[in-house]
């Protein structure tokens, strides 16, 4: 480090012994010049220090970066578009627009119902000739009726891929009933189900008619469609108004099919509990004789009958006992070759949905025996059992 000279040292320059070795007096005597040289020396030292520091830090970094193999950027040359050989004039553009509009009008031309049907049935070639013939009058057209038949439709159209004008073939079959129900008889208040099977292509629509009047599905009438062409017609609660002739009609565009059946409804009578119009009467008979126990009961519906003897179920002996009844409600118990064991109380019970009623009678059996007198004569005697 440099040390600036002190005033004492500077004063020594005026010493006479040192005069030959010192600088010229005019220069040594100038303090301003000495200060400038000192500042210059300091600045040069500082610049040297910074240059050395720069070389120590940045030169190794520069050498390491220069050794790396970085890819060179690829520059694409811009190619100028080629000038069009010829420009479209306004007349050419207008002509192309007119041609496009005419083409769209041809494709979007609407066909009448007769033309569409003719194209589907006869093809596009024969459709125009067929549609030109309008000689049929309205009265003649009304006389035409669809008949059941099967056919194949071949017409042009747009397929799934969007190809226009491709041939499309579709087969149609008139409805045909494979299974039909017979005539039915149902009690009033019951549930009724009518099953049938129909086949056709396309799938036919089914309608029901009762005595010529159309039946619509509601809360009491339901129409079900099952798998493989099976159909069911349901009547939830049958009434007397459901009786009649039913006709089922199946239709599609190939034709129609139908069948008829009859439904009879048994009217439900008013419930009446059993009542014995004629009751059994008590009877007496000799042992070995025949006796009949008869009565008549009225009820709706007809009741079930149970015979008892002395509060026990009567055991019918097929060799001596028989039960008879007729449509008027008369009941009869026939006892043949009476025995003492046949005597007792007989009860008939009648039961139906409305109630129950009973009727009973007493049967006495007379036993015949002989008594001997002192004169050895025998007299008959009757014992009541």
mmCIF file of C-alpha atoms in Angstrom:
data_model
loop_
_atom_site.group_PDB
_atom_site.id
_atom_site.type_symbol
_atom_site.label_atom_id
_atom_site.label_comp_id
_atom_site.label_asym_id
_atom_site.label_seq_id
_atom_site.Cartn_x
_atom_site.Cartn_y
_atom_site.Cartn_z
ATOM 1 C CA UNK A 1 0.000 0.000 0.000
ATOM 2 C CA UNK A 2 1.082 3.409 -0.760
ATOM 3 C CA UNK A 3 1.484 5.907 2.054
ATOM 4 C CA UNK A 4 1.153 9.534 1.200
ATOM 5 C CA UNK A 5 4.135 11.589 2.403
ATOM 6 C CA UNK A 6 3.702 13.599 5.503
ATOM 7 C CA UNK A 7 4.464 17.314 5.690
ATOM 8 C CA UNK A 8 7.609 16.562 7.718
ATOM 9 C CA UNK A 9 8.959 14.311 5.027
ATOM 10 C CA UNK A 10 8.220 16.869 2.424
ATOM 11 C CA UNK A 11 10.070 19.407 4.379
ATOM 12 C CA UNK A 12 13.173 17.273 4.188
ATOM 13 C CA UNK A 13 13.390 17.933 0.434
ATOM 14 C CA UNK A 14 14.796 21.333 1.262
ATOM 15 C CA UNK A 15 17.702 19.831 3.149
ATOM 16 C CA UNK A 16 20.937 20.891 1.451
ATOM 17 C CA UNK A 17 22.592 17.469 1.702
ATOM 18 C CA UNK A 18 19.919 15.815 -0.260
ATOM 19 C CA UNK A 19 19.659 18.298 -3.037
ATOM 20 C CA UNK A 20 21.577 16.359 -5.715
ATOM 21 C CA UNK A 21 19.538 13.212 -5.243
ATOM 22 C CA UNK A 22 16.079 14.801 -5.099
ATOM 23 C CA UNK A 23 13.785 15.917 -7.784
ATOM 24 C CA UNK A 24 13.937 19.432 -9.007
ATOM 25 C CA UNK A 25 12.793 21.853 -6.412
ATOM 26 C CA UNK A 26 9.984 23.368 -8.397
ATOM 27 C CA UNK A 27 8.289 20.052 -8.786
ATOM 28 C CA UNK A 28 8.763 18.894 -5.223
ATOM 29 C CA UNK A 29 7.428 22.068 -3.984
ATOM 30 C CA UNK A 30 3.951 21.471 -5.811
ATOM 31 C CA UNK A 31 1.465 19.600 -3.512
ATOM 32 C CA UNK A 32 -1.285 19.450 -6.185
ATOM 33 C CA UNK A 33 0.805 17.341 -8.554
ATOM 34 C CA UNK A 34 1.602 14.827 -5.826
ATOM 35 C CA UNK A 35 -2.046 14.262 -4.994
ATOM 36 C CA UNK A 36 -3.030 13.639 -8.652
ATOM 37 C CA UNK A 37 -0.358 10.985 -9.077
ATOM 38 C CA UNK A 38 -1.565 9.199 -5.982
ATOM 39 C CA UNK A 39 -5.156 9.062 -7.254
ATOM 40 C CA UNK A 40 -4.012 7.822 -10.653
ATOM 41 C CA UNK A 41 -2.041 5.014 -9.056
ATOM 42 C CA UNK A 42 -5.011 3.979 -6.926
ATOM 43 C CA UNK A 43 -7.403 3.909 -9.877
ATOM 44 C CA UNK A 44 -5.049 1.826 -12.003
ATOM 45 C CA UNK A 45 -4.650 -0.692 -9.209
ATOM 46 C CA UNK A 46 -8.423 -0.985 -8.805
ATOM 47 C CA UNK A 47 -8.930 -1.585 -12.550
ATOM 48 C CA UNK A 48 -6.256 -4.277 -12.570
ATOM 49 C CA UNK A 49 -7.954 -5.997 -9.651
ATOM 50 C CA UNK A 50 -11.322 -6.068 -11.430
ATOM 51 C CA UNK A 51 -9.775 -7.392 -14.665
ATOM 52 C CA UNK A 52 -8.075 -10.207 -12.801
ATOM 53 C CA UNK A 53 -11.331 -11.083 -11.023
ATOM 54 C CA UNK A 54 -13.198 -11.102 -14.350
ATOM 55 C CA UNK A 55 -10.691 -13.512 -15.939
ATOM 56 C CA UNK A 56 -10.810 -15.829 -12.929
ATOM 57 C CA UNK A 57 -14.650 -16.087 -12.895
ATOM 58 C CA UNK A 58 -15.897 -15.832 -16.469
ATOM 59 C CA UNK A 59 -13.134 -17.457 -18.563
ATOM 60 C CA UNK A 60 -13.711 -21.007 -17.103
ATOM 61 C CA UNK A 61 -17.475 -20.595 -17.525
ATOM 62 C CA UNK A 62 -17.027 -19.588 -21.157
ATOM 63 C CA UNK A 63 -14.756 -22.566 -21.841
ATOM 64 C CA UNK A 64 -17.289 -25.026 -20.297
ATOM 65 C CA UNK A 65 -20.152 -23.635 -22.343
ATOM 66 C CA UNK A 66 -18.206 -23.763 -25.566
ATOM 67 C CA UNK A 67 -17.500 -27.496 -25.101
ATOM 68 C CA UNK A 68 -21.248 -28.359 -24.977
ATOM 69 C CA UNK A 69 -22.708 -29.677 -28.259
ATOM 70 C CA UNK A 70 -25.971 -27.771 -28.566
ATOM 71 C CA UNK A 71 -28.233 -28.586 -31.558
ATOM 72 C CA UNK A 72 -28.214 -26.015 -34.188
ATOM 73 C CA UNK A 73 -31.575 -24.420 -34.923
ATOM 74 C CA UNK A 74 -33.216 -25.435 -38.181
ATOM 75 C CA UNK A 75 -34.677 -22.585 -40.092
ATOM 76 C CA UNK A 76 -37.497 -23.244 -42.509
ATOM 77 C CA UNK A 77 -37.473 -21.387 -45.673
ATOM 78 C CA UNK A 78 -40.767 -19.736 -46.425
ATOM 79 C CA UNK A 79 -42.004 -20.734 -49.806
ATOM 80 C CA UNK A 80 -44.021 -18.129 -51.541
ATOM 81 C CA UNK A 81 -47.383 -19.409 -52.845
ATOM 82 C CA UNK A 82 -47.562 -19.994 -56.484
ATOM 83 C CA UNK A 83 -49.691 -17.548 -58.287
ATOM 84 C CA UNK A 84 -52.886 -19.073 -59.671
ATOM 85 C CA UNK A 85 -52.722 -19.741 -63.327
ATOM 86 C CA UNK A 86 -56.120 -18.247 -63.894
ATOM 87 C CA UNK A 87 -58.631 -16.378 -61.799
ATOM 88 C CA UNK A 88 -62.355 -17.332 -61.771
ATOM 89 C CA UNK A 89 -64.469 -14.675 -63.252
ATOM 90 C CA UNK A 90 -67.790 -13.525 -61.813
ATOM 91 C CA UNK A 91 -69.671 -15.300 -64.596
ATOM 92 C CA UNK A 92 -68.054 -18.664 -63.762
ATOM 93 C CA UNK A 93 -68.929 -18.302 -60.068
ATOM 94 C CA UNK A 94 -72.521 -17.411 -60.846
ATOM 95 C CA UNK A 95 -72.821 -20.393 -63.211
ATOM 96 C CA UNK A 96 -71.550 -22.844 -60.574
ATOM 97 C CA UNK A 97 -74.061 -21.453 -58.050
ATOM 98 C CA UNK A 98 -76.946 -21.951 -60.463
ATOM 99 C CA UNK A 99 -75.870 -25.514 -61.197
ATOM 100 C CA UNK A 100 -75.650 -26.324 -57.472
ATOM 101 C CA UNK A 101 -79.101 -24.872 -56.794
ATOM 102 C CA UNK A 102 -80.640 -26.885 -59.641
ATOM 103 C CA UNK A 103 -79.034 -30.077 -58.341
ATOM 104 C CA UNK A 104 -80.399 -29.474 -54.836
ATOM 105 C CA UNK A 105 -83.873 -28.769 -56.193
ATOM 106 C CA UNK A 106 -83.863 -32.083 -58.017
ATOM 107 C CA UNK A 107 -82.834 -33.986 -54.882
ATOM 108 C CA UNK A 108 -85.284 -32.184 -52.616
ATOM 109 C CA UNK A 109 -88.244 -32.511 -54.950
ATOM 110 C CA UNK A 110 -91.315 -33.603 -53.015
ATOM 111 C CA UNK A 111 -93.144 -36.721 -54.200
ATOM 112 C CA UNK A 112 -96.852 -37.296 -53.821
ATOM 113 C CA UNK A 113 -98.255 -40.245 -51.851
ATOM 114 C CA UNK A 114 -99.020 -42.221 -55.031
ATOM 115 C CA UNK A 115 -95.524 -41.636 -56.427
ATOM 116 C CA UNK A 116 -93.866 -42.760 -53.197
ATOM 117 C CA UNK A 117 -95.959 -45.935 -53.069
ATOM 118 C CA UNK A 118 -95.256 -46.616 -56.746
ATOM 119 C CA UNK A 119 -91.538 -46.195 -56.202
ATOM 120 C CA UNK A 120 -91.600 -48.609 -53.276
ATOM 121 C CA UNK A 121 -93.673 -51.255 -55.033
ATOM 122 C CA UNK A 122 -92.567 -50.999 -58.684
ATOM 123 C CA UNK A 123 -89.180 -49.309 -58.536
ATOM 124 C CA UNK A 124 -88.150 -45.889 -59.814
ATOM 125 C CA UNK A 125 -88.182 -46.935 -63.494
ATOM 126 C CA UNK A 126 -91.824 -47.978 -63.648
ATOM 127 C CA UNK A 127 -93.091 -45.436 -61.118
ATOM 128 C CA UNK A 128 -93.254 -42.555 -63.591
ATOM 129 C CA UNK A 129 -95.293 -44.566 -66.100
ATOM 130 C CA UNK A 130 -97.624 -45.729 -63.368
ATOM 131 C CA UNK A 131 -98.229 -42.281 -61.930
ATOM 132 C CA UNK A 132 -99.047 -40.803 -65.352
ATOM 133 C CA UNK A 133 -102.086 -43.039 -65.711
ATOM 134 C CA UNK A 134 -104.863 -41.223 -63.856
ATOM 135 C CA UNK A 135 -107.755 -42.945 -65.592
ATOM 136 C CA UNK A 136 -109.203 -44.449 -62.388
ATOM 137 C CA UNK A 137 -112.067 -42.445 -60.976
ATOM 138 C CA UNK A 138 -112.741 -41.840 -57.291
ATOM 139 C CA UNK A 139 -115.530 -44.423 -57.232
ATOM 140 C CA UNK A 140 -113.234 -47.075 -58.674
ATOM 141 C CA UNK A 141 -110.556 -46.291 -56.095
ATOM 142 C CA UNK A 142 -113.064 -46.646 -53.240
ATOM 143 C CA UNK A 143 -113.912 -50.166 -54.394
ATOM 144 C CA UNK A 144 -110.337 -51.337 -53.896
ATOM 145 C CA UNK A 145 -109.852 -53.173 -50.600
ATOM 146 C CA UNK A 146 -106.582 -54.527 -49.170
ATOM 147 C CA UNK A 147 -106.353 -58.315 -49.276
ATOM 148 C CA UNK A 148 -104.113 -60.492 -47.119
ATOM 149 C CA UNK A 149 -100.936 -61.347 -48.967
ATOM 150 C CA UNK A 150 -97.177 -61.313 -48.618
ATOM 151 C CA UNK A 151 -94.759 -59.459 -50.847
ATOM 152 C CA UNK A 152 -91.269 -58.023 -50.993
ATOM 153 C CA UNK A 153 -90.726 -54.299 -51.276
ATOM 154 C CA UNK A 154 -87.761 -53.242 -53.403
ATOM 155 C CA UNK A 155 -87.105 -49.519 -53.693
ATOM 156 C CA UNK A 156 -84.261 -47.055 -53.816
ATOM 157 C CA UNK A 157 -83.210 -44.909 -50.956
ATOM 158 C CA UNK A 158 -80.344 -43.981 -48.716
ATOM 159 C CA UNK A 159 -78.741 -46.848 -46.823
ATOM 160 C CA UNK A 160 -77.024 -46.711 -43.447
ATOM 161 C CA UNK A 161 -73.736 -45.551 -44.989
ATOM 162 C CA UNK A 162 -75.389 -42.619 -46.684
ATOM 163 C CA UNK A 163 -75.161 -44.003 -50.213
ATOM 164 C CA UNK A 164 -77.984 -42.559 -52.201
ATOM 165 C CA UNK A 165 -79.810 -44.596 -54.818
ATOM 166 C CA UNK A 166 -78.944 -48.001 -53.292
ATOM 167 C CA UNK A 167 -81.527 -50.787 -53.555
ATOM 168 C CA UNK A 168 -83.383 -51.630 -50.316
ATOM 169 C CA UNK A 169 -85.509 -54.806 -50.088
ATOM 170 C CA UNK A 170 -88.053 -55.375 -47.323
ATOM 171 C CA UNK A 171 -90.300 -58.426 -46.895
ATOM 172 C CA UNK A 172 -93.862 -58.119 -45.607
ATOM 173 C CA UNK A 173 -96.243 -60.843 -44.399
ATOM 174 C CA UNK A 174 -99.924 -60.506 -43.673
ATOM 175 C CA UNK A 175 -100.996 -61.303 -40.077
ATOM 176 C CA UNK A 176 -101.758 -64.963 -39.393
ATOM 177 C CA UNK A 177 -103.174 -66.381 -36.144
ATOM 178 C CA UNK A 178 -101.236 -69.410 -34.921
ATOM 179 C CA UNK A 179 -103.332 -69.923 -31.768
ATOM 180 C CA UNK A 180 -106.942 -68.874 -31.152
ATOM 181 C CA UNK A 181 -109.079 -69.325 -28.014
ATOM 182 C CA UNK A 182 -112.328 -71.353 -27.898
ATOM 183 C CA UNK A 183 -115.725 -70.095 -26.736
ATOM 184 C CA UNK A 184 -115.767 -69.380 -23.000
ATOM 185 C CA UNK A 185 -118.335 -69.415 -20.191
ATOM 186 C CA UNK A 186 -117.476 -67.340 -17.123
ATOM 187 C CA UNK A 187 -119.384 -66.647 -13.929
ATOM 188 C CA UNK A 188 -120.304 -63.092 -13.119
ATOM 189 C CA UNK A 189 -117.710 -61.330 -10.964
ATOM 190 C CA UNK A 190 -114.876 -63.617 -12.043
ATOM 191 C CA UNK A 191 -111.603 -62.819 -13.873
ATOM 192 C CA UNK A 192 -111.344 -63.649 -17.589
ATOM 193 C CA UNK A 193 -108.173 -64.015 -19.691
ATOM 194 C CA UNK A 194 -108.139 -64.681 -23.452
ATOM 195 C CA UNK A 195 -104.782 -65.765 -24.946
ATOM 196 C CA UNK A 196 -103.885 -65.949 -28.639
ATOM 197 C CA UNK A 197 -100.798 -65.901 -30.873
ATOM 198 C CA UNK A 198 -100.390 -63.896 -34.087
ATOM 199 C CA UNK A 199 -97.508 -63.574 -36.535
ATOM 200 C CA UNK A 200 -96.831 -60.979 -39.227
ATOM 201 C CA UNK A 201 -94.195 -58.651 -40.671
ATOM 202 C CA UNK A 202 -94.126 -55.847 -39.747
ATOM 203 C CA UNK A 203 -95.591 -56.474 -36.295
ATOM 204 C CA UNK A 204 -99.377 -56.129 -36.633
ATOM 205 C CA UNK A 205 -101.624 -53.873 -34.583
ATOM 206 C CA UNK A 206 -104.377 -55.716 -32.662
ATOM 207 C CA UNK A 207 -107.901 -54.390 -32.064
ATOM 208 C CA UNK A 208 -110.889 -55.982 -30.270
ATOM 209 C CA UNK A 209 -114.589 -55.583 -31.035
ATOM 210 C CA UNK A 210 -117.654 -56.633 -29.000
ATOM 211 C CA UNK A 211 -120.732 -57.092 -31.165
ATOM 212 C CA UNK A 212 -119.158 -54.779 -33.763
ATOM 213 C CA UNK A 213 -118.161 -52.014 -31.326
ATOM 214 C CA UNK A 214 -114.495 -51.230 -30.713
ATOM 215 C CA UNK A 215 -113.140 -51.949 -27.221
ATOM 216 C CA UNK A 216 -110.712 -49.445 -25.760
ATOM 217 C CA UNK A 217 -108.254 -50.320 -22.979
ATOM 218 C CA UNK A 218 -109.407 -49.019 -19.589
ATOM 219 C CA UNK A 219 -109.453 -50.078 -15.942
ATOM 220 C CA UNK A 220 -111.603 -53.140 -16.744
ATOM 221 C CA UNK A 221 -110.113 -54.132 -20.145
ATOM 222 C CA UNK A 222 -106.378 -54.615 -20.642
ATOM 223 C CA UNK A 223 -104.393 -55.797 -23.659
ATOM 224 C CA UNK A 224 -100.999 -57.373 -23.007
ATOM 225 C CA UNK A 225 -98.245 -58.213 -25.499
ATOM 226 C CA UNK A 226 -95.864 -60.996 -24.515
ATOM 227 C CA UNK A 227 -92.833 -62.461 -26.247
ATOM 228 C CA UNK A 228 -92.898 -64.382 -29.536
ATOM 229 C CA UNK A 229 -96.228 -62.998 -30.714
ATOM 230 C CA UNK A 230 -98.291 -64.013 -27.662
ATOM 231 C CA UNK A 231 -101.104 -61.609 -26.785
ATOM 232 C CA UNK A 232 -103.606 -61.556 -23.910
ATOM 233 C CA UNK A 233 -106.948 -59.803 -23.536
ATOM 234 C CA UNK A 234 -107.940 -59.356 -19.879
ATOM 235 C CA UNK A 235 -111.282 -58.568 -18.255
ATOM 236 C CA UNK A 236 -110.768 -57.771 -14.581
ATOM 237 C CA UNK A 237 -114.365 -58.259 -13.356
ATOM 238 C CA UNK A 238 -116.836 -59.983 -15.666
ATOM 239 C CA UNK A 239 -120.382 -58.626 -15.743
ATOM 240 C CA UNK A 240 -123.448 -59.574 -17.733
ATOM 241 C CA UNK A 241 -122.637 -56.700 -20.118
ATOM 242 C CA UNK A 242 -119.467 -58.509 -21.260
ATOM 243 C CA UNK A 243 -121.444 -61.351 -22.814
ATOM 244 C CA UNK A 244 -121.484 -61.463 -26.619
ATOM 245 C CA UNK A 245 -119.396 -62.178 -29.721
ATOM 246 C CA UNK A 246 -115.812 -60.922 -29.597
ATOM 247 C CA UNK A 247 -113.798 -60.304 -32.775
ATOM 248 C CA UNK A 248 -110.031 -59.806 -32.832
ATOM 249 C CA UNK A 249 -108.486 -58.049 -35.860
ATOM 250 C CA UNK A 250 -104.734 -57.841 -36.553
ATOM 251 C CA UNK A 251 -103.556 -55.418 -39.266
ATOM 252 C CA UNK A 252 -100.325 -54.363 -40.930
ATOM 253 C CA UNK A 253 -99.530 -52.890 -44.348
ATOM 254 C CA UNK A 254 -99.455 -56.365 -45.923
ATOM 255 C CA UNK A 255 -103.049 -57.185 -44.932
ATOM 256 C CA UNK A 256 -105.126 -58.269 -41.960
ATOM 257 C CA UNK A 257 -106.323 -61.362 -40.118
ATOM 258 C CA UNK A 258 -109.197 -61.954 -37.708
ATOM 259 C CA UNK A 259 -110.973 -64.532 -35.563
ATOM 260 C CA UNK A 260 -114.201 -64.577 -33.530
ATOM 261 C CA UNK A 261 -115.261 -66.204 -30.277
ATOM 262 C CA UNK A 262 -118.266 -66.102 -27.942
ATOM 263 C CA UNK A 263 -118.245 -65.255 -24.258
ATOM 264 C CA UNK A 264 -121.193 -66.345 -22.093
ATOM 265 C CA UNK A 265 -121.656 -64.928 -18.593
ATOM 266 C CA UNK A 266 -123.502 -66.812 -15.872
ATOM 267 C CA UNK A 267 -125.497 -64.295 -13.874
ATOM 268 C CA UNK A 268 -124.899 -64.518 -10.149
ATOM 269 C CA UNK A 269 -128.107 -65.094 -8.203
ATOM 270 C CA UNK A 270 -128.918 -63.376 -4.950
ATOM 271 C CA UNK A 271 -127.608 -65.317 -1.973
ATOM 272 C CA UNK A 272 -130.265 -67.045 0.116
ATOM 273 C CA UNK A 273 -129.551 -69.029 3.280
ATOM 274 C CA UNK A 274 -130.969 -72.572 3.491
ATOM 275 C CA UNK A 275 -134.604 -72.814 4.533
ATOM 276 C CA UNK A 276 -136.534 -76.068 5.132
ATOM 277 C CA UNK A 277 -139.763 -75.652 3.241
ATOM 278 C CA UNK A 278 -140.866 -79.159 4.280
ATOM 279 C CA UNK A 279 -139.503 -80.624 7.492
ATOM 280 C CA UNK A 280 -139.036 -84.248 8.530
ATOM 281 C CA UNK A 281 -141.686 -85.779 10.789
ATOM 282 C CA UNK A 282 -141.315 -88.322 13.580
ATOM 283 C CA UNK A 283 -141.870 -91.936 12.501
ATOM 284 C CA UNK A 284 -142.633 -95.373 14.051
ATOM 285 C CA UNK A 285 -142.122 -98.669 12.296
ATOM 286 C CA UNK A 286 -141.884 -102.373 13.065
ATOM 287 C CA UNK A 287 -138.578 -104.112 13.138
ATOM 288 C CA UNK A 288 -137.764 -105.348 9.632
ATOM 289 C CA UNK A 289 -139.983 -102.781 7.884
ATOM 290 C CA UNK A 290 -138.937 -99.885 5.586
ATOM 291 C CA UNK A 291 -139.153 -96.205 6.527
ATOM 292 C CA UNK A 292 -138.535 -92.931 4.653
ATOM 293 C CA UNK A 293 -137.342 -89.674 6.215
ATOM 294 C CA UNK A 294 -138.126 -86.796 3.785
ATOM 295 C CA UNK A 295 -137.714 -83.007 3.757
ATOM 296 C CA UNK A 296 -137.311 -80.119 1.290
ATOM 297 C CA UNK A 297 -134.737 -77.317 1.500
ATOM 298 C CA UNK A 298 -134.483 -74.079 -0.518
ATOM 299 C CA UNK A 299 -131.198 -72.102 -0.811
ATOM 300 C CA UNK A 300 -129.017 -70.168 -3.287
ATOM 301 C CA UNK A 301 -126.470 -71.347 -4.134
ATOM 302 C CA UNK A 302 -127.371 -75.015 -3.523
ATOM 303 C CA UNK A 303 -126.220 -76.044 -0.025
ATOM 304 C CA UNK A 304 -124.057 -78.877 1.193
ATOM 305 C CA UNK A 305 -125.960 -81.550 3.208
ATOM 306 C CA UNK A 306 -124.801 -83.523 6.252
ATOM 307 C CA UNK A 307 -126.802 -86.365 7.980
ATOM 308 C CA UNK A 308 -126.335 -87.117 11.658
ATOM 309 C CA UNK A 309 -127.759 -89.702 14.087
ATOM 310 C CA UNK A 310 -127.782 -88.823 17.753
ATOM 311 C CA UNK A 311 -125.266 -85.971 17.180
ATOM 312 C CA UNK A 312 -122.812 -88.255 15.351
ATOM 313 C CA UNK A 313 -122.193 -88.450 11.633
ATOM 314 C CA UNK A 314 -124.456 -91.059 10.089
ATOM 315 C CA UNK A 315 -122.658 -94.112 8.765
ATOM 316 C CA UNK A 316 -124.435 -95.206 5.631
ATOM 317 C CA UNK A 317 -124.848 -98.969 5.289
ATOM 318 C CA UNK A 318 -125.043 -99.491 1.523
ATOM 319 C CA UNK A 319 -126.980 -102.767 2.039
ATOM 320 C CA UNK A 320 -129.879 -101.125 3.927
ATOM 321 C CA UNK A 321 -129.591 -97.312 3.548
ATOM 322 C CA UNK A 322 -129.879 -94.950 0.531
ATOM 323 C CA UNK A 323 -129.844 -91.158 -0.020
ATOM 324 C CA UNK A 324 -131.949 -89.477 -2.726
ATOM 325 C CA UNK A 325 -132.407 -85.867 -3.867
ATOM 326 C CA UNK A 326 -133.897 -84.058 -6.858
ATOM 327 C CA UNK A 327 -133.532 -80.652 -8.493
ATOM 328 C CA UNK A 328 -136.366 -79.134 -6.470
ATOM 329 C CA UNK A 329 -134.419 -79.495 -3.203
ATOM 330 C CA UNK A 330 -136.233 -82.577 -1.882
ATOM 331 C CA UNK A 331 -134.063 -84.840 0.300
ATOM 332 C CA UNK A 332 -134.827 -88.448 1.304
ATOM 333 C CA UNK A 333 -133.181 -91.026 3.584
ATOM 334 C CA UNK A 334 -134.443 -94.590 2.929
ATOM 335 C CA UNK A 335 -133.980 -97.218 5.677
ATOM 336 C CA UNK A 336 -134.764 -100.865 4.837
ATOM 337 C CA UNK A 337 -135.032 -103.917 7.171
ATOM 338 C CA UNK A 338 -135.161 -101.812 10.278
ATOM 339 C CA UNK A 339 -133.193 -102.876 13.288
ATOM 340 C CA UNK A 340 -133.381 -101.868 16.936
ATOM 341 C CA UNK A 341 -130.107 -99.948 16.476
ATOM 342 C CA UNK A 342 -131.772 -97.698 13.856
ATOM 343 C CA UNK A 343 -133.935 -96.004 16.467
ATOM 344 C CA UNK A 344 -132.907 -92.476 17.511
ATOM 345 C CA UNK A 345 -132.790 -88.813 16.481
ATOM 346 C CA UNK A 346 -131.930 -88.017 12.826
ATOM 347 C CA UNK A 347 -130.660 -84.516 11.891
ATOM 348 C CA UNK A 348 -130.074 -82.950 8.460
ATOM 349 C CA UNK A 349 -127.808 -79.830 8.243
ATOM 350 C CA UNK A 350 -127.773 -77.582 5.130
ATOM 351 C CA UNK A 351 -124.885 -75.059 4.693
ATOM 352 C CA UNK A 352 -124.067 -72.523 1.941
ATOM 353 C CA UNK A 353 -122.280 -69.133 1.684
ATOM 354 C CA UNK A 354 -125.283 -67.282 3.095
ATOM 355 C CA UNK A 355 -125.864 -69.380 6.210
ATOM 356 C CA UNK A 356 -126.855 -72.724 7.767
ATOM 357 C CA UNK A 357 -130.093 -74.451 8.821
ATOM 358 C CA UNK A 358 -130.975 -77.803 10.467
ATOM 359 C CA UNK A 359 -133.965 -80.124 10.651
ATOM 360 C CA UNK A 360 -134.420 -83.224 12.882
ATOM 361 C CA UNK A 361 -136.928 -86.028 13.552
ATOM 362 C CA UNK A 362 -137.366 -89.064 15.861
ATOM 363 C CA UNK A 363 -137.509 -92.672 14.628
ATOM 364 C CA UNK A 364 -138.948 -95.390 16.890
ATOM 365 C CA UNK A 365 -138.620 -99.116 16.096
ATOM 366 C CA UNK A 366 -141.251 -101.623 17.399
ATOM 367 C CA UNK A 367 -139.893 -105.052 18.386
ATOM 368 C CA UNK A 368 -142.343 -108.012 17.919
ATOM 369 C CA UNK A 369 -142.255 -110.879 20.488
ATOM 370 C CA UNK A 370 -144.585 -113.836 21.613
ATOM 371 C CA UNK A 371 -145.846 -114.377 25.181
ATOM 372 C CA UNK A 372 -146.958 -117.842 26.593
ATOM 373 C CA UNK A 373 -150.207 -118.190 28.607
ATOM 374 C CA UNK A 374 -151.096 -120.812 31.258
ATOM 375 C CA UNK A 375 -153.047 -122.704 28.634
ATOM 376 C CA UNK A 376 -149.886 -122.832 26.465
ATOM 377 C CA UNK A 377 -151.298 -120.291 24.038
ATOM 378 C CA UNK A 378 -148.970 -117.612 22.625
ATOM 379 C CA UNK A 379 -150.049 -114.003 22.317
ATOM 380 C CA UNK A 380 -148.151 -111.292 20.330
ATOM 381 C CA UNK A 381 -146.546 -108.442 22.226
ATOM 382 C CA UNK A 382 -144.995 -105.214 20.912
ATOM 383 C CA UNK A 383 -142.087 -103.500 22.610
ATOM 384 C CA UNK A 384 -141.217 -99.913 21.635
ATOM 385 C CA UNK A 385 -137.571 -99.180 21.358
#
